[in-house]
Coordinates of C-alpha atoms and ligand atoms in Angstrom, one line a residue:
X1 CA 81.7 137.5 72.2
X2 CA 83.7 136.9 75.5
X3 CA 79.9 138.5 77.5
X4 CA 77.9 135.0 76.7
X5 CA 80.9 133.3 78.7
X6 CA 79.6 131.8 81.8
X7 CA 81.8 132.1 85.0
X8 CA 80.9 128.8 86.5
X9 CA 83.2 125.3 85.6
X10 CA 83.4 123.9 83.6
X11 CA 80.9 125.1 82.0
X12 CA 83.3 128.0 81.3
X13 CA 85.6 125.7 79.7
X14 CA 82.9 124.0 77.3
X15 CA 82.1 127.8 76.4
X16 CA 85.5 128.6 75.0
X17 CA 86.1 125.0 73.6
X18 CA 83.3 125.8 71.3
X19 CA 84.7 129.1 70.2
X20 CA 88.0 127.2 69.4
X21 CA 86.5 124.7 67.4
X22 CA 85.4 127.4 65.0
X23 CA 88.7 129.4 65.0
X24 CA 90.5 126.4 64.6
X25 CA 88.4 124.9 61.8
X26 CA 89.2 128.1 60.1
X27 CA 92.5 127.7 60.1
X28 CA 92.3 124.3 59.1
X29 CA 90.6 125.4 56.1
X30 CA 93.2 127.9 55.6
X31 CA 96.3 124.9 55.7
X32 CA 94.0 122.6 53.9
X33 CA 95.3 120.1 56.2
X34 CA 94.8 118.8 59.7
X35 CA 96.6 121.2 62.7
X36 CA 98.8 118.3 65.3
X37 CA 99.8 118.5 68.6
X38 CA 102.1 117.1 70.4
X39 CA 102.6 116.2 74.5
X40 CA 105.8 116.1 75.8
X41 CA 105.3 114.5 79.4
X42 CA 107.9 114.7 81.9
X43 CA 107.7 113.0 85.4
X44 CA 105.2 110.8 87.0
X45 CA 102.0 109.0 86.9
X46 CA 100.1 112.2 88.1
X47 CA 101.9 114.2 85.2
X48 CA 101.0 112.0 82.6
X49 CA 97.1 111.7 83.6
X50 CA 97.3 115.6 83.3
X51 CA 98.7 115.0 80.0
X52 CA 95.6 112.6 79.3
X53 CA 93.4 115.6 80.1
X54 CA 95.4 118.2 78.0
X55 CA 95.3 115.9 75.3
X56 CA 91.3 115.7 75.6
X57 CA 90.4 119.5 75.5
X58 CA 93.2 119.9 72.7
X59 CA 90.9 116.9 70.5
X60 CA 87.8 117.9 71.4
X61 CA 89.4 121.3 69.8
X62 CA 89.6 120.1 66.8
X63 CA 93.8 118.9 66.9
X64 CA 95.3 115.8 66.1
X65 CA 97.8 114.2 68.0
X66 CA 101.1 113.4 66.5
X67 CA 104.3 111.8 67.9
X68 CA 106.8 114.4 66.9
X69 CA 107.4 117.7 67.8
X70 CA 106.9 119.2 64.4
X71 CA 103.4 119.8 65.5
X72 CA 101.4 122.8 65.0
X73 CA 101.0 122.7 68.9
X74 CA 103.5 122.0 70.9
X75 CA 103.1 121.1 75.2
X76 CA 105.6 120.4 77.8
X77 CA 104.0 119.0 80.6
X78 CA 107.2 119.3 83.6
X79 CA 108.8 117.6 86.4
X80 CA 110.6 119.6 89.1
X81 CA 111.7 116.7 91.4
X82 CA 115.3 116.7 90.2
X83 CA 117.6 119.2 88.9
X84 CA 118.6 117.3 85.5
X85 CA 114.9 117.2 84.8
X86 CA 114.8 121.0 84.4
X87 CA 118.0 121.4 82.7
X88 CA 116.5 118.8 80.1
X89 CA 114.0 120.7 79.7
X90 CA 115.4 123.8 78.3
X91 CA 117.4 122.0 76.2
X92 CA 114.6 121.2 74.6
X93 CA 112.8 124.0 74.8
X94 CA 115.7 125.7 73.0
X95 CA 115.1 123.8 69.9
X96 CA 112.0 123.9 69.6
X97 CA 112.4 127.3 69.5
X98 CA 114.8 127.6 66.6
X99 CA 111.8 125.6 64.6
X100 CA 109.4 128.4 65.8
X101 CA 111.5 130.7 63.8
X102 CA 110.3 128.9 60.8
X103 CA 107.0 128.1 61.2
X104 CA 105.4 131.7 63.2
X105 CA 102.4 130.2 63.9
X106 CA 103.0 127.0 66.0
X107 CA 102.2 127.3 69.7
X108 CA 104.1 126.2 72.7
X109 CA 102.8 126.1 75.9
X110 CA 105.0 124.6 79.0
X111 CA 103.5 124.1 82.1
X112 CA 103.3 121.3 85.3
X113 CA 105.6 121.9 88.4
X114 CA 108.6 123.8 87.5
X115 CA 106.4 126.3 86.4
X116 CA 105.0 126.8 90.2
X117 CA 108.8 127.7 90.8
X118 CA 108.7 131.7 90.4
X119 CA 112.7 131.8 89.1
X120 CA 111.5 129.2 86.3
X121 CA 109.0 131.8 85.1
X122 CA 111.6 134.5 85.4
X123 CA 113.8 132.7 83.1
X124 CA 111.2 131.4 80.9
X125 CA 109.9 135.4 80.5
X126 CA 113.3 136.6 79.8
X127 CA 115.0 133.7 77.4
X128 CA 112.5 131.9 76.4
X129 CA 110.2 134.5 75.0
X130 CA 108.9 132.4 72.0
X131 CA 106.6 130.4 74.4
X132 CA 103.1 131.5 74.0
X133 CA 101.3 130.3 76.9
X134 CA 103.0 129.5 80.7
X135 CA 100.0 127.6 83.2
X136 CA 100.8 125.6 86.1
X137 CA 99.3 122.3 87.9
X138 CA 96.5 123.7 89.6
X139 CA 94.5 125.2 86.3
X140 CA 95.5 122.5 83.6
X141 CA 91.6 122.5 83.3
X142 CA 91.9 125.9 81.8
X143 CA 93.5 125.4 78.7
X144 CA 91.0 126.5 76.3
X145 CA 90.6 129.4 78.3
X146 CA 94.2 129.8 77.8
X147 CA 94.4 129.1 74.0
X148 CA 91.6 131.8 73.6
X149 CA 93.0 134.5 75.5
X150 CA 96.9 134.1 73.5
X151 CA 94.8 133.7 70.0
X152 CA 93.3 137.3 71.3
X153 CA 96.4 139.1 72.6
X154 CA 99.9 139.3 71.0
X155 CA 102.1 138.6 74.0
X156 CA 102.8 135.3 76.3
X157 CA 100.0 134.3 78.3
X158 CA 100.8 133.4 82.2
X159 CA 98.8 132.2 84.6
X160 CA 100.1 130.7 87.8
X161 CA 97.8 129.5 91.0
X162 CA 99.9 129.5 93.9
X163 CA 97.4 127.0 95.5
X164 CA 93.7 126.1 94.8
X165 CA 91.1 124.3 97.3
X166 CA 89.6 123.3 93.8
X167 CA 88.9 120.4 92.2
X168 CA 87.8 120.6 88.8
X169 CA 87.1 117.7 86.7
X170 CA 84.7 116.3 84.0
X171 CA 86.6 118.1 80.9
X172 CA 87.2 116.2 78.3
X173 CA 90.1 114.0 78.5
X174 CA 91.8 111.6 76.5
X175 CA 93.3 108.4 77.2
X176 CA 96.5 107.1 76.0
X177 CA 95.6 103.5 76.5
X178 CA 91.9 102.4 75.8
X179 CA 91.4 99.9 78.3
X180 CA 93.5 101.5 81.1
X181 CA 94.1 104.8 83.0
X182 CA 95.0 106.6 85.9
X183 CA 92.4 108.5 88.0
X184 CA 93.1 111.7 90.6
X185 CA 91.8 110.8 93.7
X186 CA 93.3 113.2 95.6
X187 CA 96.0 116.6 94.8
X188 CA 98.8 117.7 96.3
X189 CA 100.9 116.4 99.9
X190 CA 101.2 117.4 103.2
X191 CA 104.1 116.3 104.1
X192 CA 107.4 117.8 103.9
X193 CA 109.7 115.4 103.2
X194 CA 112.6 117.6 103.6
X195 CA 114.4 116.9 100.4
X196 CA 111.4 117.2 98.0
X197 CA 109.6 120.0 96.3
X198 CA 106.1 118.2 95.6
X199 CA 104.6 120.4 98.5
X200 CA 105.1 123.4 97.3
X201 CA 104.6 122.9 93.7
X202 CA 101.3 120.9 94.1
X203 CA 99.9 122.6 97.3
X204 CA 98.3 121.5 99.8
X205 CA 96.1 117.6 100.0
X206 CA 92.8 117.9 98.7
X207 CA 91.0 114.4 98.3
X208 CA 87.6 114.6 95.7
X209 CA 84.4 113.4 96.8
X210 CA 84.1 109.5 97.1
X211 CA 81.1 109.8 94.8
X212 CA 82.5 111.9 92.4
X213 CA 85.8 109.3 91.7
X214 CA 83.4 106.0 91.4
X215 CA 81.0 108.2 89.0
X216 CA 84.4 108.5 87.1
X217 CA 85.5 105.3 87.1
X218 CA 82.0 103.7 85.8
X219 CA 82.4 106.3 83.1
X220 CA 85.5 104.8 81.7
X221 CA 84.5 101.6 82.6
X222 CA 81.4 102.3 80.1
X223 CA 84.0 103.8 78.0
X224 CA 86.3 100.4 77.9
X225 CA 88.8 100.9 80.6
X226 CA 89.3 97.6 82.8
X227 CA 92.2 98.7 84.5
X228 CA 92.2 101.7 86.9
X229 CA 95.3 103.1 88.8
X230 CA 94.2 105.4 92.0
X231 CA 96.2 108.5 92.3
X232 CA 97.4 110.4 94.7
X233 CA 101.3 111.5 96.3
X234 CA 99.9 110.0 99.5
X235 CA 97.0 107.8 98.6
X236 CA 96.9 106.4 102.4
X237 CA 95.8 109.9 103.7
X238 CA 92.9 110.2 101.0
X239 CA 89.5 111.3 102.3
X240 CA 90.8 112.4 106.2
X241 CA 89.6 116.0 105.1
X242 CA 86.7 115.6 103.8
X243 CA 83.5 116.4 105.3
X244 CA 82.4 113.0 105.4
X245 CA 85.6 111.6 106.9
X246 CA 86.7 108.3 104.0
X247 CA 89.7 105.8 104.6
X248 CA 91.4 104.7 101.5
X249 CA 90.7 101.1 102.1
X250 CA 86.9 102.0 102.3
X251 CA 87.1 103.9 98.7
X252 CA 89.4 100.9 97.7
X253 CA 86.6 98.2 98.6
X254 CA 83.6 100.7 97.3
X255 CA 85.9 100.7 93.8
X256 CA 86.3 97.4 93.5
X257 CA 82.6 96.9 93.8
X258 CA 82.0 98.3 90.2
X259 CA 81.0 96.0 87.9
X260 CA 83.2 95.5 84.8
X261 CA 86.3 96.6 86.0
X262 CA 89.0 94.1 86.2
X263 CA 91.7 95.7 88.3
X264 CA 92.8 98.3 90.1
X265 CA 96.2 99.7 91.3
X266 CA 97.3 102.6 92.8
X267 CA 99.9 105.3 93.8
X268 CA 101.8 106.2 96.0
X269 CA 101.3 104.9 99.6
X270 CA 103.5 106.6 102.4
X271 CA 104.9 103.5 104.5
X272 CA 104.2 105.8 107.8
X273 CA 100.4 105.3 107.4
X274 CA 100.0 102.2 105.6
X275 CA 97.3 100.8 107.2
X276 CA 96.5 97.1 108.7
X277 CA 92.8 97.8 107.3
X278 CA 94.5 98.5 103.8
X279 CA 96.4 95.4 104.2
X280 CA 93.3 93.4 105.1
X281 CA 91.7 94.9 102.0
X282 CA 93.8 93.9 99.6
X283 CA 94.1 90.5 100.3
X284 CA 90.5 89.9 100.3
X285 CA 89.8 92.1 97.1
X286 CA 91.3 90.0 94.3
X287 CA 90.7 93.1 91.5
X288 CA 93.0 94.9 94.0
X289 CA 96.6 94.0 92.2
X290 CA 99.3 92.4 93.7
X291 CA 101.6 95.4 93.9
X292 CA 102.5 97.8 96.4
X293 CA 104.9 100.4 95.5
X294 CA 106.7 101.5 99.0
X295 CA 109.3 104.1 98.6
X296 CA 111.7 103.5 101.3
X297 CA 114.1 106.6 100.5
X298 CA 116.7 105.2 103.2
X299 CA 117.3 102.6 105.4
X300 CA 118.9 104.6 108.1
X301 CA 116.7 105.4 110.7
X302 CA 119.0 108.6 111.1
X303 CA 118.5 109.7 107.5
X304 CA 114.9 108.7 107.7
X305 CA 114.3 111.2 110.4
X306 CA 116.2 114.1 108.9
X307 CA 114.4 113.4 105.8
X308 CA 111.2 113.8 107.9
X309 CA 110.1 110.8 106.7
X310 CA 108.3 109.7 110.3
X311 CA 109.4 106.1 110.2
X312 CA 112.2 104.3 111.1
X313 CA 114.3 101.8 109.9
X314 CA 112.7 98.8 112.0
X315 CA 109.2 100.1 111.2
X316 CA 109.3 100.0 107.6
X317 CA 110.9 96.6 108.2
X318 CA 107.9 95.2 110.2
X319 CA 105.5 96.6 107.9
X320 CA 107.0 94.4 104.7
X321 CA 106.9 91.8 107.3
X322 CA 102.8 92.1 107.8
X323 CA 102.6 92.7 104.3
X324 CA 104.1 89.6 103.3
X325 CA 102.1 87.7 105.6
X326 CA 99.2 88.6 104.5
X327 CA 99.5 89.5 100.8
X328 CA 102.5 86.2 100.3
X329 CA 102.5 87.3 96.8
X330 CA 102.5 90.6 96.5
X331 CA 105.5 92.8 94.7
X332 CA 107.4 95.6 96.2
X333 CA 108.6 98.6 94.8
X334 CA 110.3 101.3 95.9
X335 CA 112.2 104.6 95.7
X336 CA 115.7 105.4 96.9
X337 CA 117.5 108.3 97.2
X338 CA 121.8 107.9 98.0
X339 CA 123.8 110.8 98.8
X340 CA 121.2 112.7 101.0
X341 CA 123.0 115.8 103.3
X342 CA 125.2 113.8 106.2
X343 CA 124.5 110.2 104.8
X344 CA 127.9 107.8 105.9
X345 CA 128.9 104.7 104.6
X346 CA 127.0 103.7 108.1
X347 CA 123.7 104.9 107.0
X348 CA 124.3 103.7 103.4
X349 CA 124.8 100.2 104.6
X350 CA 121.5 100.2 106.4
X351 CA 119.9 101.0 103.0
X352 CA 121.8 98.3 101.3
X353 CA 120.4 96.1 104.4
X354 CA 117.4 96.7 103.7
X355 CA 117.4 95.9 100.3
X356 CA 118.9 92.8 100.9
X357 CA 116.2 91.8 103.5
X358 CA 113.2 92.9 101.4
X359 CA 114.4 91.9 97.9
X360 CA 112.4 94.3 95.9
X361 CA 110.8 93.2 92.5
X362 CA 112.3 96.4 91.6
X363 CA 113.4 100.3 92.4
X364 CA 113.5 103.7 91.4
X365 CA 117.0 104.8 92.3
X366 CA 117.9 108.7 92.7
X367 CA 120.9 110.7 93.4
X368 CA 119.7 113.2 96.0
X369 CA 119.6 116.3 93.6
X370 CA 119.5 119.9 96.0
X371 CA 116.0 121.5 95.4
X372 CA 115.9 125.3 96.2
X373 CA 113.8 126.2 98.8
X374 CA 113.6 122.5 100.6
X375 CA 114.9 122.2 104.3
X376 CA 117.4 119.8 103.1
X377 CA 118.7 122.3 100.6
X378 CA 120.5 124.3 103.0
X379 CA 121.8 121.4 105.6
X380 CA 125.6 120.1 106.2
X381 CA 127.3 117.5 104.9
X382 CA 126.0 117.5 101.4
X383 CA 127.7 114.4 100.2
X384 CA 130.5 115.0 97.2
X385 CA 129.6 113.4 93.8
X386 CA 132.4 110.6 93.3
X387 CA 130.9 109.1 96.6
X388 CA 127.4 109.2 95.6
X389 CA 128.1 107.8 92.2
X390 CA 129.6 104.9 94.0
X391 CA 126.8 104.3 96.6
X392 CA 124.6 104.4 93.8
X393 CA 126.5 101.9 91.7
X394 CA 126.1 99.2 94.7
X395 CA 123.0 100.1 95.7
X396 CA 121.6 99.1 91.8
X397 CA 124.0 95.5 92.1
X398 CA 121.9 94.8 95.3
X399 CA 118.4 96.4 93.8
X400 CA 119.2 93.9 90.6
X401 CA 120.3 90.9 93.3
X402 CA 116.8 90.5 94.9
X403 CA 114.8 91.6 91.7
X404 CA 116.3 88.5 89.8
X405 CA 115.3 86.5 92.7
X406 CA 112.2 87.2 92.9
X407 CA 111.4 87.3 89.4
X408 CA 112.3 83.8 89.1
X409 CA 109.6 82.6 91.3
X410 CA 106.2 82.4 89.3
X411 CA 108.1 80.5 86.5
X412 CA 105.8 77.5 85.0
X413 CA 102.6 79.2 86.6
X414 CA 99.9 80.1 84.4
X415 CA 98.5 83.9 85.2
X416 CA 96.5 86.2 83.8
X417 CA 98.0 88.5 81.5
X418 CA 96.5 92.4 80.7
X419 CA 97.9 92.9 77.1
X420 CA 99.1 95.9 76.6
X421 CA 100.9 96.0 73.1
X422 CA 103.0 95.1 70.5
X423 CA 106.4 94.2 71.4
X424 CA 108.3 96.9 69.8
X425 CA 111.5 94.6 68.9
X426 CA 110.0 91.7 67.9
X427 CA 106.4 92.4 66.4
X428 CA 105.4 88.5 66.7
X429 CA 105.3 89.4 70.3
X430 CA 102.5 91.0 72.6
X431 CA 103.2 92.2 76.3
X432 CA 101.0 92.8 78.6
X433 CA 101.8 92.8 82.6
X434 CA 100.7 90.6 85.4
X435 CA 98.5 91.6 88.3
X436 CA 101.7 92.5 90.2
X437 CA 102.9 94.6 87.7
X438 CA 105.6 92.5 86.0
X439 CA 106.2 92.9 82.3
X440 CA 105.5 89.2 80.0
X441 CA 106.7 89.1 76.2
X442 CA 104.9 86.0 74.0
X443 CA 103.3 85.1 70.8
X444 CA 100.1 86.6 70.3
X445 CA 98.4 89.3 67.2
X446 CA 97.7 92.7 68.1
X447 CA 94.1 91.4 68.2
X448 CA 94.7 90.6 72.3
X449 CA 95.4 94.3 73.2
X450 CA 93.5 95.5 76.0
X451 CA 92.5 91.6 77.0
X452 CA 93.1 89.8 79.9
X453 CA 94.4 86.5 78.7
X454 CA 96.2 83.4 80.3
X455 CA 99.7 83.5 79.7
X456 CA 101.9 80.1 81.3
X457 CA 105.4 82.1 82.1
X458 CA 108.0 79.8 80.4
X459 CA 111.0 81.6 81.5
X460 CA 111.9 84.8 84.1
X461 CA 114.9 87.0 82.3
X462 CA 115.5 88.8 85.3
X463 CA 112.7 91.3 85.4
X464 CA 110.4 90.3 82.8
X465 CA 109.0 86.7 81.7
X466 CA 108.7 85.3 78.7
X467 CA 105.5 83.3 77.8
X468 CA 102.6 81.4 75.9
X469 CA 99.1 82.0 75.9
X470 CA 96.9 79.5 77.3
Ligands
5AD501 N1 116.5 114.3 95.0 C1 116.4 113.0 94.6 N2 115.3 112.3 94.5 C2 114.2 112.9 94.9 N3 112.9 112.4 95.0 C3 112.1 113.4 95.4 N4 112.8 114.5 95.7 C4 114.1 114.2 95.4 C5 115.4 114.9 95.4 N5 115.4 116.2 95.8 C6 112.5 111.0 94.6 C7 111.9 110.3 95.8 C8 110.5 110.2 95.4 C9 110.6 110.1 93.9 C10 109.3 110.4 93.2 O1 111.6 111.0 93.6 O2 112.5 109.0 95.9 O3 109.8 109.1 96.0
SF4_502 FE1 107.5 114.5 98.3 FE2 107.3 113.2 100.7 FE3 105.1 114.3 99.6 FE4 106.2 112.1 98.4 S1 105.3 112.2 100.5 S2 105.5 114.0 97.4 S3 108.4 112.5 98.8 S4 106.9 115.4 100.3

């Protein structure tokens, strides 16, 4: 059958999506019951819109999703930032592989960036046999193709793209929320932070066409989706490769031009090209949401540089500064990593300065894990653990310091609220998050979900609020 196949995507994928749906109606018939699958997502934002589209060519299949992994199909979607995200994974991995034992017919497939590290397909090849299919970041498009060829063949099915200068999108994909979602406007990074692994698991930038991402958006927009989040590891170089040369803040205006969407974030900007134009942007685009997310990493100019971050300490410091002026009620977020190679109780303290000085709504906090193959990997002075842990420890008492601060300042305002869901603990409760990203908890039936509503914020408990619709 595989000669009516066409080579061209994605109509290619659409070919062998059809051929599934028979096969797995078949089996369906066979069970006489419905065949599940289940996501596991490690990782970030771009990881779990990759999941989104997994999930969408595994539905349009003919699977159903279920929340446990006693599926009939079973995915881990990976993160290879740190080290203990690996090791989690194979902990995993291991049990679901004593449940295989029992049930010869499930599937697993593991894919996303550790499996664009060649020693984590060694070891899944030689002790982690009962995995049946092994793809990595650049082909998740390919699934079906995937599922086909295992179905066909008796033995694990690998396939690894070193790198790709292809974009593939418009497969099927679906979302996790209704009403919001992220969208890839560009793959891949360029540049080399020295501790991180991104570059070489994700390739080189690619940005898609400006046309192609705002065709997208009014897609889902059509679809319900009022809330987009732009995606990319460096968001602030999007479009500088393209043929037609595109600066984020001109796709950001362009975006926020499309009628029925509500608001838009997006991820990740690199503090070293932030740009004035950006700045300028936001504050006179209201859809644009009040939150920038500016991982920092350290606050030693000295760290900074052997982390090849390409900005320094007073830089980054100025940049809040314009930020702030412009954008006066904006939230910032950020990423730090403590114990990098040669870091001093010197360097730490300019971190800890700058924390102080910026008082960040809130931060990702990482002990520098050693990543195979990175510069920093193999430099001196990597810092022993009982002095890391207690960097870390005071660096989260002054993260928590400023966050509590500045959480308490919008207290007896009334803002609009996106609801999001039921409050798990308390099921008389919705939340939903503000325009700047910050959580709010009140009274309200599940009927609100995916409305923006006014919500006066009674009380701040640090980093959330509690509420009342207006
Ligand atoms: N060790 C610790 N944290 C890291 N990050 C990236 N690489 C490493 C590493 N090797 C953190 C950075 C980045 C976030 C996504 O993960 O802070 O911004
Ligand atoms: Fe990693 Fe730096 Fe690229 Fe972010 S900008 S993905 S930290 S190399």
């Amino acid at each position: 059958m595989d000669y009516m196949i066409p080579q061209e995507e994605p109509e290619r994928q659409y070919a062998y999506i059809r051929l599934l749906k028979d096969i797995i109606a078949d089996k369906k018939n066979t069970a006489g019951r419905e065949l599940t699958y289940h996501i596991q997502t490690f990782g970030c934002q771009m990881n779990a819109r990759d999941s989104e589209k997994l999930a969408g060519i595994l539905e349009e299949i003919g699977y159903v999703e279920t929340d446990t992994e006693e599926a009939d199909f079973v995915i881990y979607n990976t993160c290879s930032v740190r080290e203990n995200a690996n090791t989690r994974v194979y902990g995993r991995l291991g049990h679901l592989g004593a449940r295989k034992k029992h049930r010869r017919d499930m599937l697993i497939a593991i894919c996303g960036c550790m499996m664009q590290e060649p020693d984590e397909i060694e070891k899944i090849k030689t002790t982690y046999r009962f995995v049946d299919i092994v793809f990595g970041t650049h082909n998740i498009f390919k699934l079906a193709e995937l599922i086909y060829d295992r179905l066909r063949s008796d033995g694990m099915i690998i396939d690894i793209w070193k790198d790709t200068d292809r974009i593939v999108e418009d497969i099927p994909n679906a979302r996790k929320y209704s009403f919001k979602t992220g969208i890839n406007i560009m793959f891949g990074c360029n540049n080399f932070c020295s501790y991180c692994i991104v570059p070489y698991v994700r390739g080189r930038e690619r940005s898609r066409e400006p046309k192609e991402i705002i065709r997208e958006i009014e897609k889902m927009v059509a679809d319900g989706v009022k809330e987009v989040m732009l995606l990319g590891q460096n968001v602030n170089s999007y479009g500088k490769t393209l043929d037609v040369p595109v600066s984020f803040a001109a796709l950001l205006s362009e975006v926020a031009e499309i009628d029925g969407l509500e608001r838009i974030r997006f991820m990740t900007p690199h503090p070293k090209d932030l740009s004035d134009e950006l700045i300028q942007v936001m504050a006179k685009t209201p859809k644009i949401c009040r939150h920038i997310h500016l991982p920092l990493q350290s606050g030693s100019s000295r760290i900074l540089k052997l982390m090849n971050r390409r900005y320094t300490k007073e830089a980054y410091l100025e940049l809040v500064r314009r930020i702030r002026e412009s954008l006066p009620d904006v939230a910032l977020t950020t990423d730090i990593i403590v114990g990098f190679p040669g870091e001093t109780e010197e360097d730490f303290q300019d971190t800890l300065d700058v924390v102080r000085q910026v008082e960040y709504d809130s931060a990702f906090t990482f002990i520098y894990s050693k990543r195979t193959g990175t510069p920093a990997a193999s430099m001196d002075g990597q810092v022993p653990e009982e002095i890391t842990k207690e960097r870390f420890d005071r660096l989260l008492a002054a993260v928590s310091e400023g966050a509590r601060k500045r959480c308490g300042l919008d207290v007896g305002k009334i803002l609009p609220v996106l609801v999001e869901e039921v409050n798990e603990q308390h099921p008389e409760l919705v939340t939903g998050r503000l325009s700047n990203n910050t959580l709010v908890h009140f009274k309200g039936d599940p009927s609100l979900i995916g409305r923006i509503v006014d919500v006066k914020l009674n009380e701040s408990k640090g980093f959330y609020y509690i509420g009342e619709l207006k």
